[in-house]
Short mmCIF file of C-alpha atoms and ligand atoms in Angstrom, two decimals:
data_model
loop_
_atom_site.label_atom_id
_atom_site.label_comp_id
_atom_site.label_asym_id
_atom_site.label_seq_id
_atom_site.Cartn_x
_atom_site.Cartn_y
_atom_site.Cartn_z
CA MET A 6 -6.18 -7.59 47.72
CA VAL A 7 -7.64 -10.59 49.32
CA HIS A 8 -10.94 -10.06 47.68
CA GLU A 9 -10.02 -9.62 44.09
CA ALA A 10 -10.31 -13.08 43.55
CA VAL A 11 -14.16 -13.65 44.68
CA PRO A 12 -16.41 -12.93 42.55
CA LYS A 13 -18.95 -9.96 44.17
CA VAL A 14 -22.71 -9.94 44.23
CA GLU A 15 -24.52 -6.83 44.67
CA LEU A 16 -28.35 -6.96 45.87
CA HIS A 17 -28.64 -3.37 47.01
CA CYS A 18 -28.09 -0.30 44.61
CA HIS A 19 -30.46 2.34 43.86
CA LEU A 20 -30.06 3.52 39.90
CA ILE A 21 -30.55 6.68 40.63
CA GLY A 22 -27.65 6.83 43.32
CA VAL A 23 -25.06 5.89 40.50
CA LEU A 24 -24.79 9.26 39.53
CA THR A 25 -21.47 11.19 39.89
CA PRO A 26 -20.03 14.07 38.05
CA ALA A 27 -17.42 11.91 36.23
CA LEU A 28 -20.35 9.71 34.44
CA LEU A 29 -22.54 13.14 33.79
CA ARG A 30 -19.40 14.48 31.73
CA ASP A 31 -18.82 10.88 30.16
CA LEU A 32 -22.39 11.28 29.09
CA ARG A 33 -22.43 15.03 27.64
CA ALA A 34 -19.01 14.25 25.85
CA ASP A 35 -20.60 11.29 24.24
CA GLY A 36 -23.35 13.71 23.20
CA HIS A 37 -26.15 12.04 25.73
CA PRO A 38 -28.46 14.92 27.29
CA ILE A 39 -28.01 15.30 30.92
CA LEU A 40 -30.43 16.77 33.42
CA VAL A 41 -28.40 18.37 35.84
CA GLU A 42 -24.67 19.71 35.65
CA PRO A 43 -22.17 17.25 36.82
CA GLU A 44 -21.44 18.97 39.84
CA ALA A 45 -24.79 18.53 41.31
CA ALA A 46 -23.98 14.86 41.70
CA ALA A 47 -21.08 15.91 43.89
CA PRO A 48 -20.98 12.84 46.77
CA VAL A 49 -22.48 13.51 50.25
CA GLN A 50 -19.56 14.07 53.06
CA PHE A 51 -18.94 12.32 55.93
CA GLY A 52 -21.11 14.00 58.73
CA GLU A 53 -23.63 15.28 56.60
CA GLY A 54 -26.10 12.55 57.67
CA PRO A 55 -29.50 12.04 56.14
CA ASP A 56 -29.94 15.83 55.18
CA GLY A 57 -27.02 15.68 53.13
CA PHE A 58 -28.20 12.93 51.14
CA GLY A 59 -31.77 14.69 50.95
CA ARG A 60 -29.84 17.54 49.59
CA TRP A 61 -28.11 15.25 47.26
CA LEU A 62 -31.41 13.93 45.70
CA THR A 63 -32.65 17.44 45.42
CA ARG A 64 -29.87 18.45 43.58
CA VAL A 65 -30.61 15.63 40.84
CA GLU A 66 -34.03 15.58 41.16
CA PRO A 67 -34.92 15.80 37.24
CA TYR A 68 -33.55 12.43 37.51
CA LYS A 69 -36.31 11.09 39.75
CA SER A 70 -38.84 11.02 37.21
CA ALA A 71 -36.70 10.52 33.96
CA GLY A 72 -38.11 8.11 31.69
CA TRP A 73 -36.12 4.99 31.24
CA ARG A 74 -34.25 5.84 27.83
CA THR A 75 -32.56 8.64 29.86
CA TYR A 76 -30.98 5.85 32.11
CA LEU A 77 -29.84 3.35 29.43
CA PRO A 78 -26.54 5.49 29.05
CA ILE A 79 -26.32 5.48 32.79
CA LEU A 80 -27.27 2.03 33.75
CA GLY A 81 -24.58 0.75 30.66
CA TRP A 82 -21.89 2.44 32.43
CA TYR A 83 -22.57 1.08 35.86
CA ILE A 84 -22.96 -2.48 34.44
CA ASP A 85 -19.03 -1.89 32.69
CA LYS A 86 -18.26 -0.59 36.24
CA LEU A 87 -19.65 -3.66 37.87
CA VAL A 88 -17.97 -5.97 35.57
CA GLU A 89 -14.64 -4.34 36.05
CA GLN A 90 -15.12 -5.14 39.80
CA ASN A 91 -15.99 -8.71 39.20
CA VAL A 92 -19.41 -8.66 40.01
CA VAL A 93 -21.20 -11.35 38.43
CA TYR A 94 -24.91 -10.71 39.68
CA ALA A 95 -26.54 -7.32 40.93
CA GLU A 96 -30.20 -6.43 41.65
CA MET A 97 -30.92 -2.64 41.04
CA MET A 98 -33.86 -0.41 42.33
CA ILE A 99 -35.48 1.59 39.85
CA SER A 100 -38.45 3.91 39.74
CA PRO A 101 -42.00 2.93 38.26
CA LEU A 102 -41.60 6.59 37.29
CA MET A 103 -39.53 5.50 34.53
CA PHE A 104 -42.18 3.58 32.87
CA SER A 105 -45.84 4.59 31.52
CA ARG A 106 -48.52 3.79 33.51
CA ASP A 107 -50.78 2.11 30.54
CA PHE A 108 -50.33 -1.63 31.08
CA GLY A 109 -50.40 -1.79 27.17
CA ALA A 110 -47.07 0.56 26.84
CA LEU A 111 -45.68 -0.48 29.99
CA ALA A 112 -45.38 -3.81 28.52
CA GLN A 113 -43.82 -2.67 25.24
CA GLU A 114 -41.61 -0.39 27.28
CA PHE A 115 -40.15 -2.73 29.81
CA GLU A 116 -39.60 -5.61 27.29
CA GLU A 117 -37.03 -3.08 25.09
CA PHE A 118 -35.56 -1.78 28.36
CA ARG A 119 -35.11 -5.45 28.91
CA THR A 120 -33.36 -6.28 25.76
CA TRP A 121 -31.11 -3.68 25.72
CA VAL A 122 -29.91 -4.39 29.37
CA ARG A 123 -29.38 -8.12 28.31
CA GLU A 124 -27.17 -7.06 25.26
CA ARG A 125 -25.31 -4.85 27.33
CA GLU A 126 -24.45 -7.70 29.72
CA ALA A 127 -22.98 -9.79 26.99
CA GLY A 128 -23.20 -12.73 29.37
CA ARG A 129 -20.41 -11.13 31.40
CA ILE A 130 -22.96 -10.46 34.28
CA GLN A 131 -26.93 -10.69 35.69
CA ILE A 132 -28.75 -7.57 36.27
CA GLU A 133 -32.20 -7.78 37.77
CA PHE A 134 -34.33 -5.11 38.45
CA LEU A 135 -36.90 -4.42 41.68
CA PHE A 136 -39.47 -1.40 41.88
CA LEU A 137 -38.65 0.86 44.52
CA VAL A 138 -41.96 1.58 46.54
CA PRO A 139 -41.54 4.80 48.63
CA ARG A 140 -42.64 4.38 52.10
CA SER A 141 -44.60 7.96 51.46
CA LEU A 142 -46.34 6.53 48.58
CA PRO A 143 -50.30 7.64 49.09
CA ASP A 144 -52.51 4.78 49.96
CA GLU A 145 -54.65 5.61 46.93
CA LEU A 146 -51.38 4.28 44.86
CA ILE A 147 -50.46 1.26 46.96
CA GLU A 148 -53.24 -0.79 45.11
CA LYS A 149 -52.23 0.66 41.80
CA ASP A 150 -48.79 -0.03 42.00
CA THR A 151 -49.62 -3.67 43.31
CA GLN A 152 -51.20 -4.29 40.16
CA ARG A 153 -48.11 -2.83 38.02
CA CYS A 154 -45.62 -5.20 39.85
CA VAL A 155 -48.26 -8.44 39.27
CA PHE A 156 -48.12 -7.37 35.76
CA LEU A 157 -44.50 -7.04 35.44
CA ALA A 158 -43.86 -10.31 37.28
CA LYS A 159 -44.19 -12.06 34.46
CA ASP A 160 -41.71 -12.72 31.60
CA ASN A 161 -38.41 -11.58 32.67
CA GLY A 162 -39.99 -8.54 34.60
CA ILE A 163 -39.09 -7.51 37.63
CA SER A 164 -38.01 -9.88 40.19
CA GLY A 165 -39.01 -7.56 43.65
CA ILE A 166 -39.99 -4.77 45.17
CA SER A 167 -37.93 -2.44 47.53
CA ILE A 168 -39.58 -0.46 50.22
CA ALA A 169 -37.65 2.51 51.14
CA GLY A 170 -37.48 5.90 52.96
CA LEU A 171 -38.20 7.36 56.37
CA GLU A 172 -39.03 4.52 58.82
CA SER A 173 -40.77 5.82 61.89
CA HIS A 174 -43.09 8.40 60.08
CA MET A 175 -44.49 5.75 57.31
CA PRO A 176 -44.99 2.22 59.01
CA ALA A 177 -44.24 -1.07 56.67
CA SER A 178 -47.63 -2.11 58.15
CA ARG A 179 -49.24 0.01 55.42
CA PHE A 180 -47.84 -2.26 52.54
CA SER A 181 -48.67 -5.38 54.40
CA ARG A 182 -51.64 -6.10 52.02
CA MET A 183 -48.93 -5.31 48.96
CA CYS A 184 -46.28 -7.38 50.30
CA ARG A 185 -48.63 -10.39 50.87
CA GLU A 186 -50.15 -10.35 47.56
CA LEU A 187 -46.74 -9.89 45.78
CA LYS A 188 -45.22 -12.58 47.27
CA ASP A 189 -48.05 -14.94 46.42
CA HIS A 190 -47.06 -13.81 42.64
CA GLY A 191 -43.40 -14.69 43.40
CA LEU A 192 -42.05 -11.58 43.88
CA GLY A 193 -39.17 -10.68 46.64
CA ILE A 194 -40.05 -8.29 49.18
CA GLU A 195 -36.88 -6.24 50.26
CA ILE A 196 -37.81 -3.47 53.17
CA HIS A 197 -35.03 -0.97 54.43
CA ALA A 198 -35.33 -1.16 58.04
CA GLY A 199 -33.28 -0.50 60.90
CA GLU A 200 -30.88 1.96 59.24
CA LEU A 201 -32.14 5.40 61.06
CA GLY A 202 -35.40 3.54 62.98
CA GLY A 203 -34.78 1.06 65.55
CA PRO A 204 -35.03 -2.53 66.09
CA GLU A 205 -38.66 -2.88 66.44
CA GLU A 206 -38.51 -1.56 62.65
CA VAL A 207 -36.90 -4.68 61.49
CA CYS A 208 -39.48 -6.75 63.21
CA GLU A 209 -42.58 -4.88 61.77
CA ALA A 210 -40.73 -5.49 58.42
CA LEU A 211 -40.21 -9.16 58.96
CA ASP A 212 -43.78 -9.43 60.53
CA VAL A 213 -46.09 -7.47 58.59
CA GLY A 214 -44.25 -6.75 55.76
CA PHE A 215 -43.01 -10.14 55.05
CA ALA A 216 -39.52 -9.32 54.18
CA ASP A 217 -37.07 -11.54 52.52
CA ARG A 218 -34.60 -9.13 52.87
CA ILE A 219 -33.87 -6.12 55.21
CA GLY A 220 -32.01 -3.49 53.83
CA HIS A 221 -29.34 -2.33 56.09
CA GLY A 222 -30.79 -3.59 59.60
CA ILE A 223 -27.88 -2.14 61.46
CA ARG A 224 -30.03 -1.23 64.76
CA ALA A 225 -31.14 -4.87 64.65
CA PHE A 226 -28.08 -5.24 66.74
CA GLU A 227 -29.35 -3.23 69.77
CA ASP A 228 -31.82 -5.94 70.38
CA GLU A 229 -30.17 -9.41 71.46
CA ASP A 230 -33.22 -11.10 71.26
CA LEU A 231 -33.73 -9.69 67.41
CA VAL A 232 -30.23 -10.73 66.40
CA ALA A 233 -30.54 -14.38 67.54
CA ARG A 234 -33.94 -14.58 65.45
CA LEU A 235 -32.23 -13.06 62.49
CA CYS A 236 -29.22 -15.85 63.07
CA ASP A 237 -32.06 -18.67 63.83
CA GLU A 238 -33.90 -17.54 60.53
CA GLN A 239 -30.99 -16.88 58.70
CA VAL A 240 -32.65 -13.35 57.66
CA HIS A 241 -30.99 -11.57 54.50
CA LEU A 242 -29.18 -8.10 55.72
CA GLU A 243 -28.06 -5.84 53.15
CA PHE A 244 -25.06 -4.15 54.68
CA CYS A 245 -23.77 -0.73 52.87
CA PRO A 246 -21.09 0.32 55.01
CA THR A 247 -20.12 3.63 53.61
CA SER A 248 -23.84 4.37 53.27
CA ASN A 249 -24.24 3.58 56.62
CA LEU A 250 -21.48 5.61 57.83
CA LYS A 251 -22.45 8.74 55.77
CA MET A 252 -26.28 8.61 56.99
CA GLY A 253 -25.28 7.82 60.60
CA ALA A 254 -26.49 4.24 60.98
CA ALA A 255 -23.14 3.46 62.27
CA LYS A 256 -21.30 6.01 64.06
CA SER A 257 -18.06 4.54 63.00
CA ILE A 258 -16.54 1.92 61.04
CA ALA A 259 -15.35 0.31 64.31
CA GLU A 260 -19.33 0.30 65.62
CA HIS A 261 -20.29 -1.49 62.27
CA PRO A 262 -21.97 -4.65 63.16
CA ILE A 263 -20.40 -6.73 59.92
CA GLY A 264 -17.81 -8.22 61.99
CA ARG A 265 -20.23 -9.58 64.65
CA ALA A 266 -22.52 -10.76 61.96
CA ARG A 267 -19.58 -12.86 60.24
CA ASP A 268 -18.47 -14.01 63.69
CA LEU A 269 -22.28 -15.14 64.44
CA GLY A 270 -22.46 -16.89 61.05
CA MET A 271 -25.24 -14.73 59.78
CA ASN A 272 -26.51 -14.20 56.34
CA PHE A 273 -25.49 -10.76 54.75
CA SER A 274 -24.14 -8.83 51.61
CA ILE A 275 -21.70 -6.14 51.14
CA ASN A 276 -23.53 -3.45 48.93
CA THR A 277 -22.95 0.18 47.81
CA ASP A 278 -26.66 1.65 48.35
CA ASP A 279 -25.61 4.75 46.16
CA PRO A 280 -22.25 4.39 45.02
CA GLY A 281 -22.44 8.06 43.28
CA ALA A 282 -24.12 9.71 46.27
CA PHE A 283 -21.93 8.14 48.80
CA GLY A 284 -18.69 7.94 46.61
CA CYS A 285 -18.04 4.44 47.12
CA SER A 286 -18.00 1.42 44.84
CA MET A 287 -17.83 -2.43 45.58
CA THR A 288 -14.40 -2.35 45.66
CA SER A 289 -13.85 0.18 48.13
CA GLU A 290 -16.37 -1.30 50.28
CA PHE A 291 -14.57 -4.63 50.13
CA GLU A 292 -11.28 -2.92 50.94
CA LEU A 293 -12.83 -1.17 53.86
CA ILE A 294 -14.36 -4.50 55.30
CA HIS A 295 -11.05 -6.36 54.78
CA ARG A 296 -9.12 -3.41 56.48
CA TYR A 297 -11.43 -3.00 59.75
CA PHE A 298 -12.24 -6.69 60.06
CA SER A 299 -10.01 -8.66 58.64
CA PHE A 300 -12.16 -10.40 56.54
CA SER A 301 -10.64 -13.47 54.77
CA LYS A 302 -11.09 -15.04 51.44
CA GLU A 303 -13.29 -17.54 52.65
CA ASP A 304 -15.37 -14.72 54.62
CA PHE A 305 -15.71 -13.10 51.22
CA SER A 306 -16.83 -16.53 49.59
CA LYS A 307 -19.28 -16.90 52.13
CA VAL A 308 -20.64 -13.49 51.38
CA ALA A 309 -20.92 -14.36 47.78
CA GLN A 310 -22.68 -17.64 48.32
CA ASN A 311 -25.03 -16.09 50.99
CA SER A 312 -25.69 -13.00 48.47
CA LEU A 313 -26.23 -15.26 45.41
CA ALA A 314 -28.49 -17.79 47.39
CA SER A 315 -30.49 -14.63 48.79
CA ARG A 316 -31.35 -13.34 45.10
CA PHE A 317 -34.50 -12.92 44.13
CA ALA A 318 -34.51 -13.77 40.26
CA LYS A 319 -35.16 -17.79 40.33
CA GLU A 320 -32.87 -18.36 37.28
CA LEU A 321 -29.21 -17.54 36.69
CA ARG A 322 -29.19 -17.10 33.10
CA CYS A 323 -25.46 -15.60 33.25
CA LYS A 324 -22.90 -18.84 32.98
CA VAL A 325 -20.38 -16.72 34.94
CA ALA A 326 -22.71 -16.40 38.00
CA ALA A 327 -24.00 -19.89 37.62
CA ASN A 328 -20.41 -21.22 37.80
CA LEU A 329 -19.98 -18.98 40.80
CA GLU A 330 -22.95 -21.18 42.46
CA ARG A 331 -21.94 -24.15 41.30
CA ALA A 332 -18.52 -23.93 42.45
CA GLN A 333 -19.84 -22.86 45.86
CA SER A 334 -22.19 -25.67 46.22
CA GLU A 335 -19.05 -28.18 45.51
CA VAL A 336 -17.02 -26.49 48.36
CA VAL A 337 -20.13 -26.96 50.66
CA ALA A 338 -20.51 -30.35 49.51
CA LEU A 339 -16.64 -31.07 50.30
CA ALA A 340 -16.82 -29.54 53.76
ZN1 ZN B 27 -31.42 1.82 49.87
#
């Protein structure tokens, strides 16, 4: 396949969303405790929509509040899967609930967590983390979580945050101060918007949420002025095609805006969102896009270049990812 020769970059993946029955069976076989029966993680089917995804999350509920040690073998399994798919850089959304609220313990736990991940990367890939902030977060916790994020912004900590959840019920404006403060501390801001909510949600994420990247952004394409703005400002959109179809954000693959985004020279990535929950992989997403929109090797190279340039981590520690960046800048210089 045309995409196989092009290294991939994933910017939108929830750690809890990688759970699959096969992974849980492997964990059990290796002697790791599992918190739900493997069948509980069976993927959401087409047509099930947000309710189906809600049911999936309920079935894996114990993992929502599981500690970071529980997630290590899961993360290790996924890192190996990413490497197999020629992914050289990935940002993953993790729940702050994985770590202690006490700052002293938090620093130590996060350091152990990062050291473990660094070893597992083994120079093959670079994994960075974003703290997930649910839109439903109570007001009284917003300030506390802001201070935790500021604390973890230093020394190989998190590289950004991601605000996710039901859009219209919980406006991004509630997080305006948090986003401003975190941005001032060098953290990247990603906001899921324009997935099920309309174009106005995307405008709000940009204007009062100070978003550097928009998760999904599918419904932004209902507003031509907004599309023009996204083009002009080269706002990065994180497309997750199978998720967009299963959640009903796009009615069919033919109606997915990714082909138009390519034709307009927009800045976007191709991601899985929740590869376990939606039964997809980076490879399957690239194949889908190649099949329906005839993406060429050059189109996929451009996706990799834009994705890497839109990353939240400042440095590229991984030589493979750094080589990709260098090779792309040379191509640009030659053009
Ligand atoms: Zn997401």
